[in-house]
PDB file of C-alpha atoms in Angstrom:
ATOM      1  CA  MET A   1     155.240 -38.828-240.728  1.00 42.00           C
ATOM      2  CA  LYS A   2     158.748 -38.496-239.312  1.00 42.00           C
ATOM      3  CA  LYS A   3     159.503 -34.888-238.527  1.00 48.00           C
ATOM      4  CA  LEU A   4     162.392 -33.104-240.108  1.00 44.00           C
ATOM      5  CA  TRP A   5     163.601 -29.936-238.551  1.00 49.00           C
ATOM      6  CA  ARG A   6     165.154 -28.279-241.602  1.00 52.00           C
ATOM      7  CA  ILE A   7     167.985 -25.823-241.527  1.00 54.00           C
ATOM      8  CA  VAL A   8     168.399 -23.194-244.258  1.00 52.00           C
ATOM      9  CA  ALA A   9     171.402 -20.823-244.473  1.00 47.00           C
ATOM     10  CA  LEU A  10     170.803 -17.570-246.326  1.00 45.00           C
ATOM     11  CA  VAL A  11     173.722 -15.405-247.259  1.00 41.00           C
ATOM     12  CA  ALA A  12     173.674 -11.757-248.281  1.00 39.00           C
ATOM     13  CA  PHE A  13     173.827 -12.145-252.042  1.00 36.00           C
ATOM     14  CA  ALA A  14     171.056 -14.756-251.952  1.00 41.00           C
ATOM     15  CA  PHE A  15     168.887 -12.445-249.953  1.00 45.00           C
ATOM     16  CA  LEU A  16     169.356  -9.599-252.441  1.00 44.00           C
ATOM     17  CA  ALA A  17     168.627 -11.866-255.349  1.00 41.00           C
ATOM     18  CA  THR A  18     165.342 -12.988-253.893  1.00 47.00           C
ATOM     19  CA  ALA A  19     164.218  -9.691-252.568  1.00 46.00           C
ATOM     20  CA  CYS A  20     161.891  -9.021-255.466  1.00 46.00           C
ATOM     21  CA  THR A  21     160.352 -12.493-255.723  1.00 44.00           C
ATOM     22  CA  SER A  22     159.804 -12.618-252.002  1.00 51.00           C
ATOM     23  CA  SER A  23     157.566  -9.587-251.937  1.00 54.00           C
ATOM     24  CA  ALA A  24     154.605 -11.750-252.943  1.00 58.00           C
ATOM     25  CA  ALA A  25     155.387 -14.118-250.117  1.00 60.00           C
ATOM     26  CA  SER A  26     155.429 -11.276-247.644  1.00 65.00           C
ATOM     27  CA  GLN A  27     151.822 -10.498-248.660  1.00 75.00           C
ATOM     28  CA  GLN A  28     150.530 -14.015-248.296  1.00 88.00           C
ATOM     29  CA  ASP A  29     148.306 -14.723-245.246  1.00 95.00           C
ATOM     30  CA  ILE A  30     150.445 -17.148-243.248  1.00 97.00           C
ATOM     31  CA  ALA A  31     147.519 -18.485-241.174  1.00 97.00           C
ATOM     32  CA  GLU A  32     145.548 -19.286-244.212  1.00 97.00           C
ATOM     33  CA  ARG A  33     148.544 -20.961-245.846  1.00 97.00           C
ATOM     34  CA  ILE A  34     149.173 -23.122-242.849  1.00 97.00           C
ATOM     35  CA  ASP A  35     145.448 -24.160-242.670  1.00 96.00           C
ATOM     36  CA  SER A  36     145.384 -25.015-246.343  1.00 96.00           C
ATOM     37  CA  GLU A  37     148.386 -27.407-246.370  1.00 95.00           C
ATOM     38  CA  ALA A  38     148.360 -31.016-245.231  1.00 95.00           C
ATOM     39  CA  TYR A  39     152.046 -30.732-244.248  1.00 97.00           C
ATOM     40  CA  PRO A  40     152.577 -27.081-243.432  1.00 97.00           C
ATOM     41  CA  VAL A  41     156.032 -25.532-243.023  1.00 98.00           C
ATOM     42  CA  ILE A  42     156.620 -22.618-240.713  1.00 98.00           C
ATOM     43  CA  THR A  43     159.871 -20.826-241.475  1.00 98.00           C
ATOM     44  CA  TRP A  44     161.685 -19.267-238.507  1.00 98.00           C
ATOM     45  CA  GLY A  45     164.569 -16.809-238.519  1.00 98.00           C
ATOM     46  CA  VAL A  46     166.981 -17.819-235.679  1.00 97.00           C
ATOM     47  CA  LYS A  47     170.434 -17.017-234.399  1.00 94.00           C
ATOM     48  CA  VAL A  48     173.065 -19.755-234.782  1.00 94.00           C
ATOM     49  CA  ASP A  49     175.825 -18.187-232.623  1.00 87.00           C
ATOM     50  CA  THR A  50     174.036 -17.725-229.444  1.00 88.00           C
ATOM     51  CA  ASN A  51     174.661 -20.468-226.875  1.00 89.00           C
ATOM     52  CA  LEU A  52     171.552 -21.566-224.907  1.00 92.00           C
ATOM     53  CA  PHE A  53     169.221 -19.886-227.426  1.00 95.00           C
ATOM     54  CA  GLY A  54     170.288 -20.788-230.955  1.00 95.00           C
ATOM     55  CA  LYS A  55     173.656 -22.559-231.571  1.00 93.00           C
ATOM     56  CA  TYR A  56     174.827 -24.661-234.489  1.00 91.00           C
ATOM     57  CA  ASN A  57     175.868 -28.064-233.216  1.00 91.00           C
ATOM     58  CA  ILE A  58     178.432 -29.093-235.765  1.00 91.00           C
ATOM     59  CA  ALA A  59     178.819 -32.721-234.510  1.00 92.00           C
ATOM     60  CA  GLU A  60     175.072 -33.397-234.889  1.00 91.00           C
ATOM     61  CA  ASN A  61     174.495 -31.074-237.799  1.00 91.00           C
ATOM     62  CA  ARG A  62     171.640 -29.144-236.197  1.00 92.00           C
ATOM     63  CA  ILE A  63     170.718 -25.920-234.507  1.00 95.00           C
ATOM     64  CA  GLU A  64     169.732 -26.241-230.927  1.00 97.00           C
ATOM     65  CA  GLY A  65     168.707 -24.032-228.051  1.00 96.00           C
ATOM     66  CA  PHE A  66     165.815 -22.450-226.135  1.00 97.00           C
ATOM     67  CA  ASP A  67     164.576 -20.409-229.158  1.00 98.00           C
ATOM     68  CA  ILE A  68     164.761 -23.540-231.332  1.00 98.00           C
ATOM     69  CA  ASP A  69     162.700 -25.673-228.978  1.00 98.00           C
ATOM     70  CA  MET A  70     160.209 -22.891-228.521  1.00 98.00           C
ATOM     71  CA  ALA A  71     159.793 -22.618-232.367  1.00 98.00           C
ATOM     72  CA  LYS A  72     159.290 -26.390-232.729  1.00 98.00           C
ATOM     73  CA  GLU A  73     156.660 -26.468-230.032  1.00 98.00           C
ATOM     74  CA  ILE A  74     154.774 -23.466-231.430  1.00 98.00           C
ATOM     75  CA  THR A  75     154.983 -24.944-234.920  1.00 98.00           C
ATOM     76  CA  ASN A  76     153.208 -28.112-233.704  1.00 98.00           C
ATOM     77  CA  ARG A  77     150.518 -26.144-231.862  1.00 98.00           C
ATOM     78  CA  VAL A  78     149.851 -23.774-234.673  1.00 98.00           C
ATOM     79  CA  GLY A  79     150.231 -26.174-237.561  1.00 97.00           C
ATOM     80  CA  GLY A  80     149.301 -29.543-236.141  1.00 96.00           C
ATOM     81  CA  GLU A  81     151.234 -32.784-235.738  1.00 93.00           C
ATOM     82  CA  ASN A  82     152.272 -32.848-239.439  1.00 96.00           C
ATOM     83  CA  ALA A  83     153.802 -29.389-239.409  1.00 97.00           C
ATOM     84  CA  GLU A  84     157.525 -28.879-239.877  1.00 97.00           C
ATOM     85  CA  ALA A  85     159.734 -26.074-238.551  1.00 98.00           C
ATOM     86  CA  GLU A  86     162.263 -24.757-241.076  1.00 97.00           C
ATOM     87  CA  PHE A  87     165.145 -22.624-239.718  1.00 97.00           C
ATOM     88  CA  VAL A  88     166.898 -19.706-241.519  1.00 97.00           C
ATOM     89  CA  GLU A  89     170.017 -18.150-240.029  1.00 96.00           C
ATOM     90  CA  VAL A  90     169.692 -14.469-239.278  1.00 95.00           C
ATOM     91  CA  THR A  91     171.870 -11.836-237.592  1.00 92.00           C
ATOM     92  CA  SER A  92     170.760  -8.691-235.703  1.00 88.00           C
ATOM     93  CA  LYS A  93     171.315  -6.702-238.919  1.00 90.00           C
ATOM     94  CA  THR A  94     169.503  -9.004-241.432  1.00 95.00           C
ATOM     95  CA  ARG A  95     166.568 -10.365-239.435  1.00 95.00           C
ATOM     96  CA  ILE A  96     164.009  -7.581-239.978  1.00 96.00           C
ATOM     97  CA  PRO A  97     164.726  -7.271-243.740  1.00 97.00           C
ATOM     98  CA  LEU A  98     164.438 -11.066-244.118  1.00 97.00           C
ATOM     99  CA  LEU A  99     161.084 -10.918-242.320  1.00 97.00           C
ATOM    100  CA  LYS A 100     159.757  -7.955-244.225  1.00 97.00           C
ATOM    101  CA  ASN A 101     160.676  -9.583-247.601  1.00 96.00           C
ATOM    102  CA  GLY A 102     158.859 -12.823-246.705  1.00 96.00           C
ATOM    103  CA  ASN A 103     161.986 -15.063-246.475  1.00 96.00           C
ATOM    104  CA  VAL A 104     160.878 -16.110-243.021  1.00 98.00           C
ATOM    105  CA  ASP A 105     157.440 -16.284-241.383  1.00 98.00           C
ATOM    106  CA  ALA A 106     158.622 -15.201-237.908  1.00 98.00           C
ATOM    107  CA  LEU A 107     161.709 -14.312-236.013  1.00 98.00           C
ATOM    108  CA  ILE A 108     162.612 -15.947-232.746  1.00 98.00           C
ATOM    109  CA  ALA A 109     166.047 -14.619-232.309  1.00 96.00           C
ATOM    110  CA  THR A 110     166.769 -13.043-228.947  1.00 92.00           C
ATOM    111  CA  MET A 111     164.953  -9.947-230.202  1.00 93.00           C
ATOM    112  CA  THR A 112     164.057  -7.232-227.737  1.00 91.00           C
ATOM    113  CA  ILE A 113     160.689  -5.538-228.134  1.00 95.00           C
ATOM    114  CA  THR A 114     161.163  -1.766-228.750  1.00 93.00           C
ATOM    115  CA  GLU A 115     159.006   1.088-229.861  1.00 95.00           C
ATOM    116  CA  ASP A 116     161.175   1.611-232.998  1.00 94.00           C
ATOM    117  CA  ARG A 117     160.838  -2.048-234.035  1.00 96.00           C
ATOM    118  CA  LEU A 118     157.106  -1.990-233.429  1.00 97.00           C
ATOM    119  CA  LYS A 119     156.918   0.617-236.252  1.00 97.00           C
ATOM    120  CA  GLN A 120     158.194  -2.064-238.613  1.00 97.00           C
ATOM    121  CA  VAL A 121     156.900  -5.323-237.255  1.00 98.00           C
ATOM    122  CA  ASP A 122     154.487  -6.790-234.722  1.00 98.00           C
ATOM    123  CA  PHE A 123     155.547  -8.776-231.716  1.00 98.00           C
ATOM    124  CA  SER A 124     154.090 -11.588-229.795  1.00 98.00           C
ATOM    125  CA  GLN A 125     153.752 -11.285-226.062  1.00 97.00           C
ATOM    126  CA  VAL A 126     156.953 -11.538-224.127  1.00 96.00           C
ATOM    127  CA  TYR A 127     158.490 -15.032-224.221  1.00 96.00           C
ATOM    128  CA  PHE A 128     161.649 -14.320-222.331  1.00 94.00           C
ATOM    129  CA  ASP A 129     162.688 -11.460-219.944  1.00 89.00           C
ATOM    130  CA  ALA A 130     166.284 -10.509-220.137  1.00 89.00           C
ATOM    131  CA  GLY A 131     168.459  -7.519-219.195  1.00 93.00           C
ATOM    132  CA  GLN A 132     171.598  -5.920-220.659  1.00 95.00           C
ATOM    133  CA  ALA A 133     174.805  -6.547-218.732  1.00 96.00           C
ATOM    134  CA  LEU A 134     178.631  -6.368-219.130  1.00 97.00           C
ATOM    135  CA  MET A 135     180.994  -9.352-219.371  1.00 98.00           C
ATOM    136  CA  VAL A 136     184.597  -8.864-218.501  1.00 98.00           C
ATOM    137  CA  PRO A 137     187.716 -11.074-217.766  1.00 97.00           C
ATOM    138  CA  GLU A 138     187.792 -12.195-214.211  1.00 96.00           C
ATOM    139  CA  ASP A 139     190.729  -9.937-213.354  1.00 96.00           C
ATOM    140  CA  SER A 140     188.986  -6.775-214.744  1.00 97.00           C
ATOM    141  CA  ASP A 141     188.510  -3.863-212.397  1.00 95.00           C
ATOM    142  CA  ILE A 142     185.251  -2.873-214.177  1.00 97.00           C
ATOM    143  CA  GLU A 143     182.501  -3.156-211.539  1.00 96.00           C
ATOM    144  CA  GLY A 144     179.524  -2.177-213.724  1.00 96.00           C
ATOM    145  CA  VAL A 145     178.331   0.200-216.355  1.00 97.00           C
ATOM    146  CA  GLU A 146     178.973   3.092-213.974  1.00 96.00           C
ATOM    147  CA  SER A 147     182.686   2.267-214.142  1.00 96.00           C
ATOM    148  CA  LEU A 148     183.039   2.824-217.896  1.00 97.00           C
ATOM    149  CA  THR A 149     185.044   5.913-219.012  1.00 97.00           C
ATOM    150  CA  SER A 150     186.650   7.274-222.155  1.00 97.00           C
ATOM    151  CA  GLU A 151     189.498   4.932-221.402  1.00 97.00           C
ATOM    152  CA  HIS A 152     187.339   1.819-221.980  1.00 98.00           C
ATOM    153  CA  THR A 153     186.246   0.136-225.277  1.00 98.00           C
ATOM    154  CA  VAL A 154     182.919  -1.681-225.166  1.00 98.00           C
ATOM    155  CA  LEU A 155     182.252  -4.504-227.781  1.00 98.00           C
ATOM    156  CA  ALA A 156     178.669  -4.915-229.050  1.00 97.00           C
ATOM    157  CA  VAL A 157     176.817  -6.396-232.013  1.00 95.00           C
ATOM    158  CA  LYS A 158     175.842  -4.134-235.002  1.00 93.00           C
ATOM    159  CA  GLY A 159     172.083  -3.597-235.268  1.00 84.00           C
ATOM    160  CA  SER A 160     171.340  -4.670-231.728  1.00 88.00           C
ATOM    161  CA  THR A 161     169.561  -2.680-228.987  1.00 88.00           C
ATOM    162  CA  SER A 162     172.582  -3.355-226.808  1.00 92.00           C
ATOM    163  CA  ALA A 163     174.827  -1.253-229.077  1.00 93.00           C
ATOM    164  CA  GLN A 164     172.374   1.636-228.868  1.00 92.00           C
ATOM    165  CA  ARG A 165     171.746   1.480-225.171  1.00 94.00           C
ATOM    166  CA  ILE A 166     175.333   1.193-224.035  1.00 96.00           C
ATOM    167  CA  LYS A 167     175.953   4.466-225.729  1.00 95.00           C
ATOM    168  CA  GLU A 168     173.248   6.014-223.604  1.00 95.00           C
ATOM    169  CA  ALA A 169     174.295   4.273-220.397  1.00 96.00           C
ATOM    170  CA  ALA A 170     178.005   5.013-220.827  1.00 97.00           C
ATOM    171  CA  PRO A 171     178.302   8.047-223.149  1.00 97.00           C
ATOM    172  CA  ASP A 172     182.002   8.532-222.553  1.00 97.00           C
ATOM    173  CA  ALA A 173     182.993   4.931-223.460  1.00 97.00           C
ATOM    174  CA  ASN A 174     184.194   3.934-226.876  1.00 97.00           C
ATOM    175  CA  VAL A 175     181.892   1.406-228.576  1.00 97.00           C
ATOM    176  CA  LEU A 176     183.211  -1.058-231.192  1.00 97.00           C
ATOM    177  CA  GLU A 177     180.434  -2.830-233.082  1.00 97.00           C
ATOM    178  CA  LEU A 178     181.018  -6.279-234.527  1.00 96.00           C
ATOM    179  CA  GLU A 179     178.947  -8.477-236.922  1.00 93.00           C
ATOM    180  CA  ASN A 180     177.963 -11.100-234.318  1.00 92.00           C
ATOM    181  CA  TYR A 181     178.592 -12.510-230.864  1.00 92.00           C
ATOM    182  CA  ALA A 182     181.329 -14.772-231.914  1.00 92.00           C
ATOM    183  CA  GLU A 183     183.339 -11.809-233.379  1.00 96.00           C
ATOM    184  CA  ALA A 184     182.657  -9.711-230.342  1.00 97.00           C
ATOM    185  CA  PHE A 185     183.913 -12.363-227.913  1.00 97.00           C
ATOM    186  CA  THR A 186     186.936 -13.039-230.065  1.00 97.00           C
ATOM    187  CA  ALA A 187     187.745  -9.315-229.951  1.00 98.00           C
ATOM    188  CA  LEU A 188     187.362  -9.397-226.205  1.00 98.00           C
ATOM    189  CA  LYS A 189     189.731 -12.303-225.893  1.00 97.00           C
ATOM    190  CA  SER A 190     192.312 -10.675-228.067  1.00 97.00           C
ATOM    191  CA  GLY A 191     192.219  -7.439-226.017  1.00 97.00           C
ATOM    192  CA  GLN A 192     190.485  -5.297-228.597  1.00 97.00           C
ATOM    193  CA  GLY A 193     187.960  -4.218-226.018  1.00 98.00           C
ATOM    194  CA  ASP A 194     187.671  -4.149-222.187  1.00 98.00           C
ATOM    195  CA  THR A 195     184.159  -5.513-221.919  1.00 98.00           C
ATOM    196  CA  MET A 196     181.377  -7.112-224.065  1.00 98.00           C
ATOM    197  CA  THR A 197     177.783  -6.113-223.662  1.00 97.00           C
ATOM    198  CA  THR A 198     174.555  -7.813-224.628  1.00 94.00           C
ATOM    199  CA  ASP A 199     171.675  -9.457-222.779  1.00 91.00           C
ATOM    200  CA  ASN A 200     172.699 -11.280-219.574  1.00 91.00           C
ATOM    201  CA  ALA A 201     171.209 -14.547-220.770  1.00 87.00           C
ATOM    202  CA  ILE A 202     173.424 -14.453-223.885  1.00 90.00           C
ATOM    203  CA  LEU A 203     176.489 -13.578-221.810  1.00 93.00           C
ATOM    204  CA  LEU A 204     175.834 -16.476-219.478  1.00 88.00           C
ATOM    205  CA  GLY A 205     175.677 -18.855-222.460  1.00 90.00           C
ATOM    206  CA  ILE A 206     179.100 -17.617-223.605  1.00 93.00           C
ATOM    207  CA  MET A 207     180.531 -17.899-220.103  1.00 92.00           C
ATOM    208  CA  GLU A 208     179.315 -21.474-219.845  1.00 88.00           C
ATOM    209  CA  GLN A 209     181.613 -22.397-222.676  1.00 89.00           C
ATOM    210  CA  ASN A 210     184.414 -20.137-221.847  1.00 94.00           C
ATOM    211  CA  PRO A 211     185.804 -20.048-218.225  1.00 94.00           C
ATOM    212  CA  GLY A 212     187.672 -16.967-216.959  1.00 96.00           C
ATOM    213  CA  TYR A 213     184.975 -14.408-217.406  1.00 96.00           C
ATOM    214  CA  LYS A 214     182.299 -12.801-215.194  1.00 95.00           C
ATOM    215  CA  ILE A 215     179.385 -10.474-215.257  1.00 94.00           C
ATOM    216  CA  ALA A 216     180.360  -6.959-213.937  1.00 96.00           C
ATOM    217  CA  GLY A 217     177.713  -5.565-211.789  1.00 93.00           C
ATOM    218  CA  SER A 218     173.993  -5.985-212.438  1.00 90.00           C
ATOM    219  CA  THR A 219     171.799  -5.567-215.443  1.00 92.00           C
ATOM    220  CA  PHE A 220     171.055  -1.952-216.392  1.00 94.00           C
ATOM    221  CA  THR A 221     168.154  -2.346-218.829  1.00 92.00           C
ATOM    222  CA  ASN A 222     165.017  -4.401-219.285  1.00 90.00           C
ATOM    223  CA  GLU A 223     165.105  -6.505-222.449  1.00 87.00           C
ATOM    224  CA  PRO A 224     161.816  -8.325-223.054  1.00 92.00           C
ATOM    225  CA  TYR A 225     162.218 -10.804-225.951  1.00 95.00           C
ATOM    226  CA  GLY A 226     159.308 -11.203-228.424  1.00 98.00           C
ATOM    227  CA  ILE A 227     158.647 -13.239-231.554  1.00 98.00           C
ATOM    228  CA  ALA A 228     158.592 -10.787-234.518  1.00 98.00           C
ATOM    229  CA  ILE A 229     155.911 -11.257-237.131  1.00 98.00           C
ATOM    230  CA  ASN A 230     155.246  -9.096-240.285  1.00 98.00           C
ATOM    231  CA  LYS A 231     152.494  -6.465-240.057  1.00 97.00           C
ATOM    232  CA  GLY A 232     149.300  -7.593-241.501  1.00 96.00           C
ATOM    233  CA  GLN A 233     149.572 -11.158-240.118  1.00 98.00           C
ATOM    234  CA  ASP A 234     147.137 -10.717-237.266  1.00 98.00           C
ATOM    235  CA  ALA A 235     145.615 -14.235-237.469  1.00 98.00           C
ATOM    236  CA  PHE A 236     149.068 -15.844-237.340  1.00 98.00           C
ATOM    237  CA  LEU A 237     150.152 -13.532-234.468  1.00 98.00           C
ATOM    238  CA  ASN A 238     147.071 -14.480-232.450  1.00 98.00           C
ATOM    239  CA  GLU A 239     147.815 -18.150-232.991  1.00 98.00           C
ATOM    240  CA  VAL A 240     151.418 -17.769-231.851  1.00 98.00           C
ATOM    241  CA  ASN A 241     150.257 -15.859-228.738  1.00 98.00           C
ATOM    242  CA  GLN A 242     147.654 -18.584-227.991  1.00 98.00           C
ATOM    243  CA  ALA A 243     150.390 -21.268-228.325  1.00 98.00           C
ATOM    244  CA  ILE A 244     152.572 -19.451-225.804  1.00 98.00           C
ATOM    245  CA  ASP A 245     149.687 -19.055-223.410  1.00 97.00           C
ATOM    246  CA  ASP A 246     148.930 -22.762-223.693  1.00 98.00           C
ATOM    247  CA  MET A 247     152.559 -23.683-223.153  1.00 98.00           C
ATOM    248  CA  VAL A 248     152.798 -21.639-220.016  1.00 96.00           C
ATOM    249  CA  ALA A 249     149.452 -23.081-218.711  1.00 97.00           C
ATOM    250  CA  ASP A 250     150.335 -26.673-219.243  1.00 97.00           C
ATOM    251  CA  GLY A 251     153.902 -26.491-218.091  1.00 96.00           C
ATOM    252  CA  THR A 252     155.627 -27.003-221.431  1.00 97.00           C
ATOM    253  CA  TYR A 253     157.272 -23.609-221.360  1.00 96.00           C
ATOM    254  CA  GLN A 254     158.844 -24.309-217.921  1.00 94.00           C
ATOM    255  CA  GLU A 255     160.115 -27.651-219.141  1.00 96.00           C
ATOM    256  CA  ILE A 256     161.810 -26.051-222.064  1.00 96.00           C
ATOM    257  CA  TYR A 257     163.105 -23.197-219.872  1.00 93.00           C
ATOM    258  CA  ALA A 258     164.548 -25.644-217.308  1.00 92.00           C
ATOM    259  CA  LYS A 259     166.189 -27.728-220.060  1.00 93.00           C
ATOM    260  CA  TRP A 260     168.383 -24.785-221.054  1.00 92.00           C
ATOM    261  CA  PHE A 261     168.669 -22.693-217.949  1.00 86.00           C
ATOM    262  CA  GLY A 262     168.480 -25.320-215.117  1.00 79.00           C
ATOM    263  CA  ASP A 263     165.859 -27.154-213.104  1.00 69.00           C
ATOM    264  CA  ASP A 264     166.251 -24.788-210.165  1.00 52.00           C
ATOM    265  CA  THR A 265     165.250 -21.710-212.113  1.00 50.00           C
ATOM    266  CA  GLU A 266     161.753 -20.351-212.521  1.00 51.00           C
ATOM    267  CA  SER A 267     160.414 -19.444-215.939  1.00 53.00           C
ATOM    268  CA  SER A 268     161.075 -15.883-216.984  1.00 57.00           C
ATOM    269  CA  ILE A 269     157.512 -15.073-217.802  1.00 65.00           C
ATOM    270  CA  ALA A 270     154.672 -15.234-215.292  1.00 46.00           C
ATOM    271  CA  GLU A 271     151.839 -17.740-215.552  1.00 45.00           C
TER     272      GLU A 271
END
């Protein structure tokens, strides 16, 4: 069977309309469903505005990136050679509600494992280690988070841990929260803010496509990314963790990592 990596876009009104009907789906045992189907589909919530992790390629009409390739490989290892990966667009604000309502089976969307989030969802083991940083124009005099004062405006994404933690790291700075990374970077380009903050890996992806910017200083947090899965899906969670372990052991993880972050870089999780 020729594989089809399907892309599904969900907008806010559609999500609200299906919230009730999706409650049954959120209670379904995902592992049992996958095992019972000849051609199982695993639905992944992914970002589509995050270069190197999840970015919509208009020319080729597909989403591509590190998170996408990880989801495809895990799908094959959990569901078998006939399994398909279906992708649903999420944002930092919508991803947990979409998971809790059963619109997606799992989230692989540059999502940091935090204690607060663990109260709502379960996480796989860490699949990528990142750290929060600041991106500024090359002529900026900001040298790091310690340089931020009440005279500076920091741009962040709504619902992200970065928006919360910059307020702790630089309490005097003004924080302007935007809907997504594209809006935040547009605001930085137009002078609405002095710096943009998120995980360093995401900022490097933005810089790759937009010369004239730099990372100011070093990372000031530890941001381990995990795959979020609804509570009560222990069997599915165990299968995802086993898939990641196997990918690390047989070198597949490093191959995917090198594809997106360079052959001269070591994988961000230890074997």
